[in-house]
PDB file of C-alpha atoms in Angstrom:
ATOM      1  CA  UNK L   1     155.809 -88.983-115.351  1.00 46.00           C
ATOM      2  CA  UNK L   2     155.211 -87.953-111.951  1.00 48.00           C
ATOM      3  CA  UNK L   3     152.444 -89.584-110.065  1.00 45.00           C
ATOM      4  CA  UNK L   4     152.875 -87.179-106.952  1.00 45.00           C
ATOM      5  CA  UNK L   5     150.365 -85.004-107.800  1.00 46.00           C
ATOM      6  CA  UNK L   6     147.652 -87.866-108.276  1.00 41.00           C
ATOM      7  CA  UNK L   7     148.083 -89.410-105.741  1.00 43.00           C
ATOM      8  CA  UNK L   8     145.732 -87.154-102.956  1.00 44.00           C
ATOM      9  CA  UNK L   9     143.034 -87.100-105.275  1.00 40.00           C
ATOM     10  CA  UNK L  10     142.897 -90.285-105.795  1.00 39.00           C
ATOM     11  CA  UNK L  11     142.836 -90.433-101.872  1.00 40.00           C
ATOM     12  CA  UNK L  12     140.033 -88.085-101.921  1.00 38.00           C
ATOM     13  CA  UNK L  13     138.021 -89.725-104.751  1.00 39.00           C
ATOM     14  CA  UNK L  14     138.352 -93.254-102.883  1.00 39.00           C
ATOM     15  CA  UNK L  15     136.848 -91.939 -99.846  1.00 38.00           C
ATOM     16  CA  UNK L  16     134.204 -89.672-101.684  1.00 38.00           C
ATOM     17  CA  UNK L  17     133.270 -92.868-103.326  1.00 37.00           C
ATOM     18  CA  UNK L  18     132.522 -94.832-100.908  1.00 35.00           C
ATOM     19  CA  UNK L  19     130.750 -92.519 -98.702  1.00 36.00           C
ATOM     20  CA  UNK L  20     128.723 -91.781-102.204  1.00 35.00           C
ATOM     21  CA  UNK L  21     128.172 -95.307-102.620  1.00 32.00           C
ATOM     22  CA  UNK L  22     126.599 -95.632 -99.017  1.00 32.00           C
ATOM     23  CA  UNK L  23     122.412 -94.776 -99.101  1.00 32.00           C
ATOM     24  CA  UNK L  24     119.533 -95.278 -96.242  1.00 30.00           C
ATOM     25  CA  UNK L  25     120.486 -97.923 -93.401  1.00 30.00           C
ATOM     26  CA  UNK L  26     124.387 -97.815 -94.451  1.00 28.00           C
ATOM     27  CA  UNK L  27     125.050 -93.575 -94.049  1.00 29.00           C
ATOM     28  CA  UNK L  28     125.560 -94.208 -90.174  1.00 31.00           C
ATOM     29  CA  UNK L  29     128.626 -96.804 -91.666  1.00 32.00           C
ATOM     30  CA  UNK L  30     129.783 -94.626 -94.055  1.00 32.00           C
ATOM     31  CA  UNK L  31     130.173 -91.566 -92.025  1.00 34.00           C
ATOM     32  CA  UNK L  32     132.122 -93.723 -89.361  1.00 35.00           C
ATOM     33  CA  UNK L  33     134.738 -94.812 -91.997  1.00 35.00           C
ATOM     34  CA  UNK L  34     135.390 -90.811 -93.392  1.00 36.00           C
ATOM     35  CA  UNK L  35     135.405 -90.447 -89.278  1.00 39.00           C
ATOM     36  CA  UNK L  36     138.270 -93.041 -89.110  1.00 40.00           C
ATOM     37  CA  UNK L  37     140.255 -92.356 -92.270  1.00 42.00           C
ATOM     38  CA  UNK L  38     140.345 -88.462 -90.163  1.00 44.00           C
ATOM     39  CA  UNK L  39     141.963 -89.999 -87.381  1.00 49.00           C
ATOM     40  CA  UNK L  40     145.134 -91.205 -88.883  1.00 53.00           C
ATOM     41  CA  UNK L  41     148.286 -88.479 -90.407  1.00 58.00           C
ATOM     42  CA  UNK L  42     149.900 -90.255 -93.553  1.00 56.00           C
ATOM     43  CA  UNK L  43     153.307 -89.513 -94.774  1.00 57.00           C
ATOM     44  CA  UNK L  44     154.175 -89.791 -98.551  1.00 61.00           C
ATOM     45  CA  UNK L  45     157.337 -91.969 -99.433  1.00 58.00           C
ATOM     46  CA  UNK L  46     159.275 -92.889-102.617  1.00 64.00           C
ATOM     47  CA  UNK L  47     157.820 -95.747-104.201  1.00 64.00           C
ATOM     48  CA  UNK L  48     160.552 -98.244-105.899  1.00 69.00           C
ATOM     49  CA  UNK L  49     160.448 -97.307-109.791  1.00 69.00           C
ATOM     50  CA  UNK L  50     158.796 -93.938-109.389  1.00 68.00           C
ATOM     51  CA  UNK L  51     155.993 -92.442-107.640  1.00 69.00           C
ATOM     52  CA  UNK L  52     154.944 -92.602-104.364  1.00 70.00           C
ATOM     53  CA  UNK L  53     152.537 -94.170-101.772  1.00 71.00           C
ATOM     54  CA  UNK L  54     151.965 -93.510 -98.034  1.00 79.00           C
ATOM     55  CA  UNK L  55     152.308 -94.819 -94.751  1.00 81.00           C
ATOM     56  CA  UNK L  56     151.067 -94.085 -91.395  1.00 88.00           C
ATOM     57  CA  UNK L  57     152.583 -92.528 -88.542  1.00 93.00           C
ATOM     58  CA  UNK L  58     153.595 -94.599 -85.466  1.00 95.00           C
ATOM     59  CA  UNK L  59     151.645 -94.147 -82.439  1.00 97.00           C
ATOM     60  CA  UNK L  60     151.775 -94.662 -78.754  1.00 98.00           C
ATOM     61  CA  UNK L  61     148.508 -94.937 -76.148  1.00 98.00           C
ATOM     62  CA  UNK L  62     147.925 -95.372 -72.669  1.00 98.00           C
ATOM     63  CA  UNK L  63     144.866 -97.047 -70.999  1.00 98.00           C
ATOM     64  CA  UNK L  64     142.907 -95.952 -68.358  1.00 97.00           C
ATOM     65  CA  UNK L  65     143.167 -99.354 -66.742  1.00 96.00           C
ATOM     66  CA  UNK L  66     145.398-102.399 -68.075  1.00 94.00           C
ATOM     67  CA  UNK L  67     144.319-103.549 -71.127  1.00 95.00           C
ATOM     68  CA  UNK L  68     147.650-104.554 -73.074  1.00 93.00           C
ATOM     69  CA  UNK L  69     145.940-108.751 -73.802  1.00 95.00           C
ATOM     70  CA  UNK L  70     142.851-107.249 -74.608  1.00 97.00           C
ATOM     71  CA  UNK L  71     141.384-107.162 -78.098  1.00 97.00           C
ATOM     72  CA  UNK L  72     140.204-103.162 -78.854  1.00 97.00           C
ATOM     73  CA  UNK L  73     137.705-102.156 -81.288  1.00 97.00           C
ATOM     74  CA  UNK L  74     136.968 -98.935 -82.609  1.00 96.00           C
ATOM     75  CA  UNK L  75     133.515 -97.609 -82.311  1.00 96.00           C
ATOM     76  CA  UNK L  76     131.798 -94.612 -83.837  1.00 95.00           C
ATOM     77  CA  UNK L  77     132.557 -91.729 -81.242  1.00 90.00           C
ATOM     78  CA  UNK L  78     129.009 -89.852 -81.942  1.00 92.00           C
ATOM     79  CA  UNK L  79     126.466 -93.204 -81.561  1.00 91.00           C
ATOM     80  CA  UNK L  80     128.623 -95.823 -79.923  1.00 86.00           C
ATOM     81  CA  UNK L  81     128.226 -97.967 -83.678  1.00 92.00           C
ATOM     82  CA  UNK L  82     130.811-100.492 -83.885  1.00 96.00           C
ATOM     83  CA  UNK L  83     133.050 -99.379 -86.585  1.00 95.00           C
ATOM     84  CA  UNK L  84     136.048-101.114 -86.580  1.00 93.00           C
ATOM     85  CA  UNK L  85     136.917-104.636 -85.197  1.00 96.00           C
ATOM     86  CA  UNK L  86     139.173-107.728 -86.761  1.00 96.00           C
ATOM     87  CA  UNK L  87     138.571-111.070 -87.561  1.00 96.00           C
ATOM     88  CA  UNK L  88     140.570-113.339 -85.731  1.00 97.00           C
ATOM     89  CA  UNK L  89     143.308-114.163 -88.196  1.00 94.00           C
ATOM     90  CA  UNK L  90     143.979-110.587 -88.122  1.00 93.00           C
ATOM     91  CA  UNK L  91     145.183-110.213 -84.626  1.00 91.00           C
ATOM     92  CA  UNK L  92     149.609-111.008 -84.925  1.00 85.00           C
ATOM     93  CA  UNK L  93     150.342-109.506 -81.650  1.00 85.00           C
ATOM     94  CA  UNK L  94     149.632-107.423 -78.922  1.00 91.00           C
ATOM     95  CA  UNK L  95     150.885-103.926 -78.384  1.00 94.00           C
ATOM     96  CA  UNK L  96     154.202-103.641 -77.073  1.00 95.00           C
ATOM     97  CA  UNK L  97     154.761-102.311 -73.309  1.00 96.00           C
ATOM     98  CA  UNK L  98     157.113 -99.279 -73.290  1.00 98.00           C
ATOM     99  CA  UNK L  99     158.306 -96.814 -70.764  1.00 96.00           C
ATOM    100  CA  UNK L 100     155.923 -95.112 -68.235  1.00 97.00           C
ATOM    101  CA  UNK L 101     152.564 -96.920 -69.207  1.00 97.00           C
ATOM    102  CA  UNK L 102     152.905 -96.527 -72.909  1.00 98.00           C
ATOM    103  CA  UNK L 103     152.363 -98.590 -75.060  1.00 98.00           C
ATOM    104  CA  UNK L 104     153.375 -98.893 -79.189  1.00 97.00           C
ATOM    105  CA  UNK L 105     150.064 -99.288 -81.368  1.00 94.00           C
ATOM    106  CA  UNK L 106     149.768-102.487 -83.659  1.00 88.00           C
ATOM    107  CA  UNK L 107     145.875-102.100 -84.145  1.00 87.00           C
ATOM    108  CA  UNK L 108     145.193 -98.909 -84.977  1.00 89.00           C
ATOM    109  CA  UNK L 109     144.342 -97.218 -81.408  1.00 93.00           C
ATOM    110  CA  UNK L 110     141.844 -94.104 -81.843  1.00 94.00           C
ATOM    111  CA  UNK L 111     140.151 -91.591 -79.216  1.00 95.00           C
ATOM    112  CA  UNK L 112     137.041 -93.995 -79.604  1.00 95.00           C
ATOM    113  CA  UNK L 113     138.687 -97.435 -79.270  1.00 96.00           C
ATOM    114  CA  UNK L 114     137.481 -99.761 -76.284  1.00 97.00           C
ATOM    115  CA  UNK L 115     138.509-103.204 -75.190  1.00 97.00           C
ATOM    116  CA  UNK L 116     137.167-106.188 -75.562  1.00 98.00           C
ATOM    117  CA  UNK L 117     136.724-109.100 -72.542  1.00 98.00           C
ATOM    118  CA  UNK L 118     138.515-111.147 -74.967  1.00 98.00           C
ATOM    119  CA  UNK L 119     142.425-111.639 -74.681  1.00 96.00           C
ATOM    120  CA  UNK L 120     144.150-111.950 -78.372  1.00 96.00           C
ATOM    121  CA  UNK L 121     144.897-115.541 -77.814  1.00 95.00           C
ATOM    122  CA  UNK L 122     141.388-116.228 -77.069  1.00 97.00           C
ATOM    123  CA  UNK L 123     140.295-114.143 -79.543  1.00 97.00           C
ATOM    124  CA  UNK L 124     142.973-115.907 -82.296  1.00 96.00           C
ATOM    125  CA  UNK L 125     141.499-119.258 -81.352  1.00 96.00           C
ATOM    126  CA  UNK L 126     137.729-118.328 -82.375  1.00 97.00           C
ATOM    127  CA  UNK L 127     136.839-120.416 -85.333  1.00 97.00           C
ATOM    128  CA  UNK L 128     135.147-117.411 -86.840  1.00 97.00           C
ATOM    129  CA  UNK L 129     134.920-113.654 -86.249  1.00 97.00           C
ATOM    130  CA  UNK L 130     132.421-112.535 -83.421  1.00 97.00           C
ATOM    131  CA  UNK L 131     129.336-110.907 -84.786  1.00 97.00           C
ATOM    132  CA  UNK L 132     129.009-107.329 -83.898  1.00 96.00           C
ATOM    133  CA  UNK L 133     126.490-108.124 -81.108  1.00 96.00           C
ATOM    134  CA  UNK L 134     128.766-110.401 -79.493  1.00 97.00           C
ATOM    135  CA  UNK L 135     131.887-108.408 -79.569  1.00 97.00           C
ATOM    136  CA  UNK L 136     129.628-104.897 -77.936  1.00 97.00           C
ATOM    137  CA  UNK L 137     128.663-107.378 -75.438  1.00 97.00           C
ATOM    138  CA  UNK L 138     132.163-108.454 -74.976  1.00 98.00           C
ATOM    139  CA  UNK L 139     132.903-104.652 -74.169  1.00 97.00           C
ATOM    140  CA  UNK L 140     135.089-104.259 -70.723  1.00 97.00           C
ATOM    141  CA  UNK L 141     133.742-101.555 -68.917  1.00 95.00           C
ATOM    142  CA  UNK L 142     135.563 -98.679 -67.668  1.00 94.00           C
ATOM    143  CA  UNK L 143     138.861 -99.246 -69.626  1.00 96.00           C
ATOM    144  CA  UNK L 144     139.508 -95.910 -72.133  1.00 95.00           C
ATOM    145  CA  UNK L 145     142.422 -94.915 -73.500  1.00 97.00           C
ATOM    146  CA  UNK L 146     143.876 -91.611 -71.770  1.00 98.00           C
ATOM    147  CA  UNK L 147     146.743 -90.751 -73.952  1.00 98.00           C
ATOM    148  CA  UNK L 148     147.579 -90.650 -77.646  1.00 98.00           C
ATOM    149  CA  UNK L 149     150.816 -89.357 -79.692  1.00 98.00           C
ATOM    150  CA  UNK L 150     151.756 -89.596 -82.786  1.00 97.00           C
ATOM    151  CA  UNK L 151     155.350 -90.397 -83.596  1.00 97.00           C
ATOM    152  CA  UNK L 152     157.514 -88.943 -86.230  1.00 96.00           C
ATOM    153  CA  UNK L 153     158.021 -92.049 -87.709  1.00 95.00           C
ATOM    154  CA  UNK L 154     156.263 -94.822 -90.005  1.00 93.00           C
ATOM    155  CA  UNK L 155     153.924 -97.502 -88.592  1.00 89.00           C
ATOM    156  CA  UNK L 156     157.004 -99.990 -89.598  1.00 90.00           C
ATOM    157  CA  UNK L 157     160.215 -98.285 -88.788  1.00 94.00           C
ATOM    158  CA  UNK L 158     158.834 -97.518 -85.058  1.00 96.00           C
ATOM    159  CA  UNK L 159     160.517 -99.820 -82.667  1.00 97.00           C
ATOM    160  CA  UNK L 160     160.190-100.225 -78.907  1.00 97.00           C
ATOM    161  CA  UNK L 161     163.808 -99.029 -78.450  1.00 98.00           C
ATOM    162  CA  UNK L 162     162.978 -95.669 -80.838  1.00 98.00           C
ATOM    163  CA  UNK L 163     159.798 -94.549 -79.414  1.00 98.00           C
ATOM    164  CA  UNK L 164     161.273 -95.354 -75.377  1.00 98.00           C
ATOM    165  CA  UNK L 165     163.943 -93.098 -76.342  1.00 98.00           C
ATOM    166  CA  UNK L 166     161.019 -90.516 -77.498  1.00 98.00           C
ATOM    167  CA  UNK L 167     159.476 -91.177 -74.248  1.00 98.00           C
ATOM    168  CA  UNK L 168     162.402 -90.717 -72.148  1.00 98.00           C
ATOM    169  CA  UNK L 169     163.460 -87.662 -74.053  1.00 98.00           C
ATOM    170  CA  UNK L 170     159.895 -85.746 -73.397  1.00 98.00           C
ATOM    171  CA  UNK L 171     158.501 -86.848 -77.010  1.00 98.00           C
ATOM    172  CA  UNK L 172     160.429 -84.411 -78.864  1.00 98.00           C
ATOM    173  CA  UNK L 173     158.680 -83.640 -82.747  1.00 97.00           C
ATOM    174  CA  UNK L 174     155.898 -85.675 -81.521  1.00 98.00           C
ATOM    175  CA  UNK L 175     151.405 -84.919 -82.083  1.00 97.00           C
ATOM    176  CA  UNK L 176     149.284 -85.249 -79.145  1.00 97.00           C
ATOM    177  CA  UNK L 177     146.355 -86.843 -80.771  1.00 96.00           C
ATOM    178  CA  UNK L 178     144.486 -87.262 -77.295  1.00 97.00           C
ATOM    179  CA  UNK L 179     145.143 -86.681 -73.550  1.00 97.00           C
ATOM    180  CA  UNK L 180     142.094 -86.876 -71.458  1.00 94.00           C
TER     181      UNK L 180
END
């Protein structure tokens, strides 16, 4: 049986659900995550065994300002509502530097991300994640991110030495997502 088919609805229905789920004080939350799941193009692979799943595309960014230690955090681009930040066990490493101020997205850079104060090995050593207070507190001012494109490749086979060769070569079959 082919699964190929199900597979976007099921997409659908998870995000319908919990956006239905969401009532009073939580709509401002659940709008921000349908606002998210918008900002990132999938790509449907074979699974092993049949069917299918998907991945997401690589990405590149550039910063208004240096900001390649800094923890970013995604925050909800119509109120400013924090909408997306990690705990610190989920922080592995920081974006890689490329060619000509880019740099190759491990977090999950959108048009709304800002950075943090906090640099990822000071963020990695907090016993606990920062409440969402502290970390819009923690917000560096002034540091945006200019530039976005999305690679035609996966989040995992995108290596620095692919996407500098996209960058070299003009970003051939490459999305601008964002260039302020």
């Amino acid at each position: 049986m082919n699964n190929k088919p199900l597979l976007p609805a099921i997409l659908l229905a998870a995000i319908c659900s919990t956006a239905a789920s969401s009532c009073g004080s939580h709509r401002e939350t659940a709008a921000a995550s349908t606002d998210l799941a918008s900002d990132y193009s999938i790509i449907e692979l074979p699974a092993a065994g049949g069917g299918s799943y998907v991945m997401p595309k690589a990405r590149i960014y550039r910063t208004s300002q240096s900001s390649d230690s800094l923890v970013p955090v995604t925050l909800n681009p119509k109120s400013n509502f924090l909408t997306s930040y990690p705990a610190p066990s989920d922080l592995t490493s920081p974006p890689v530097r490329l060619t000509d101020g880019w740099m190759l997205d491990r977090r999950g850079i959108a048009p709304s991300t800002v950075f943090t104060t906090f640099t990822y090995s000071q963020y990695r050593a907090l016993p606990q994640t920062p409440s969402p207070e502290e970390i819009m507190r923690s917000i560096a001012p002034g540091i945006t991110v200019t530039d976005i494109v999305e690679l035609p490749m996966t989040f995992n086979a995108a290596t620095p030495e692919k996407a500098d060769s996209l960058i070299r070569a003009g970003l051939p079959g490459c999305k601008t997502i964002l260039k302020r």
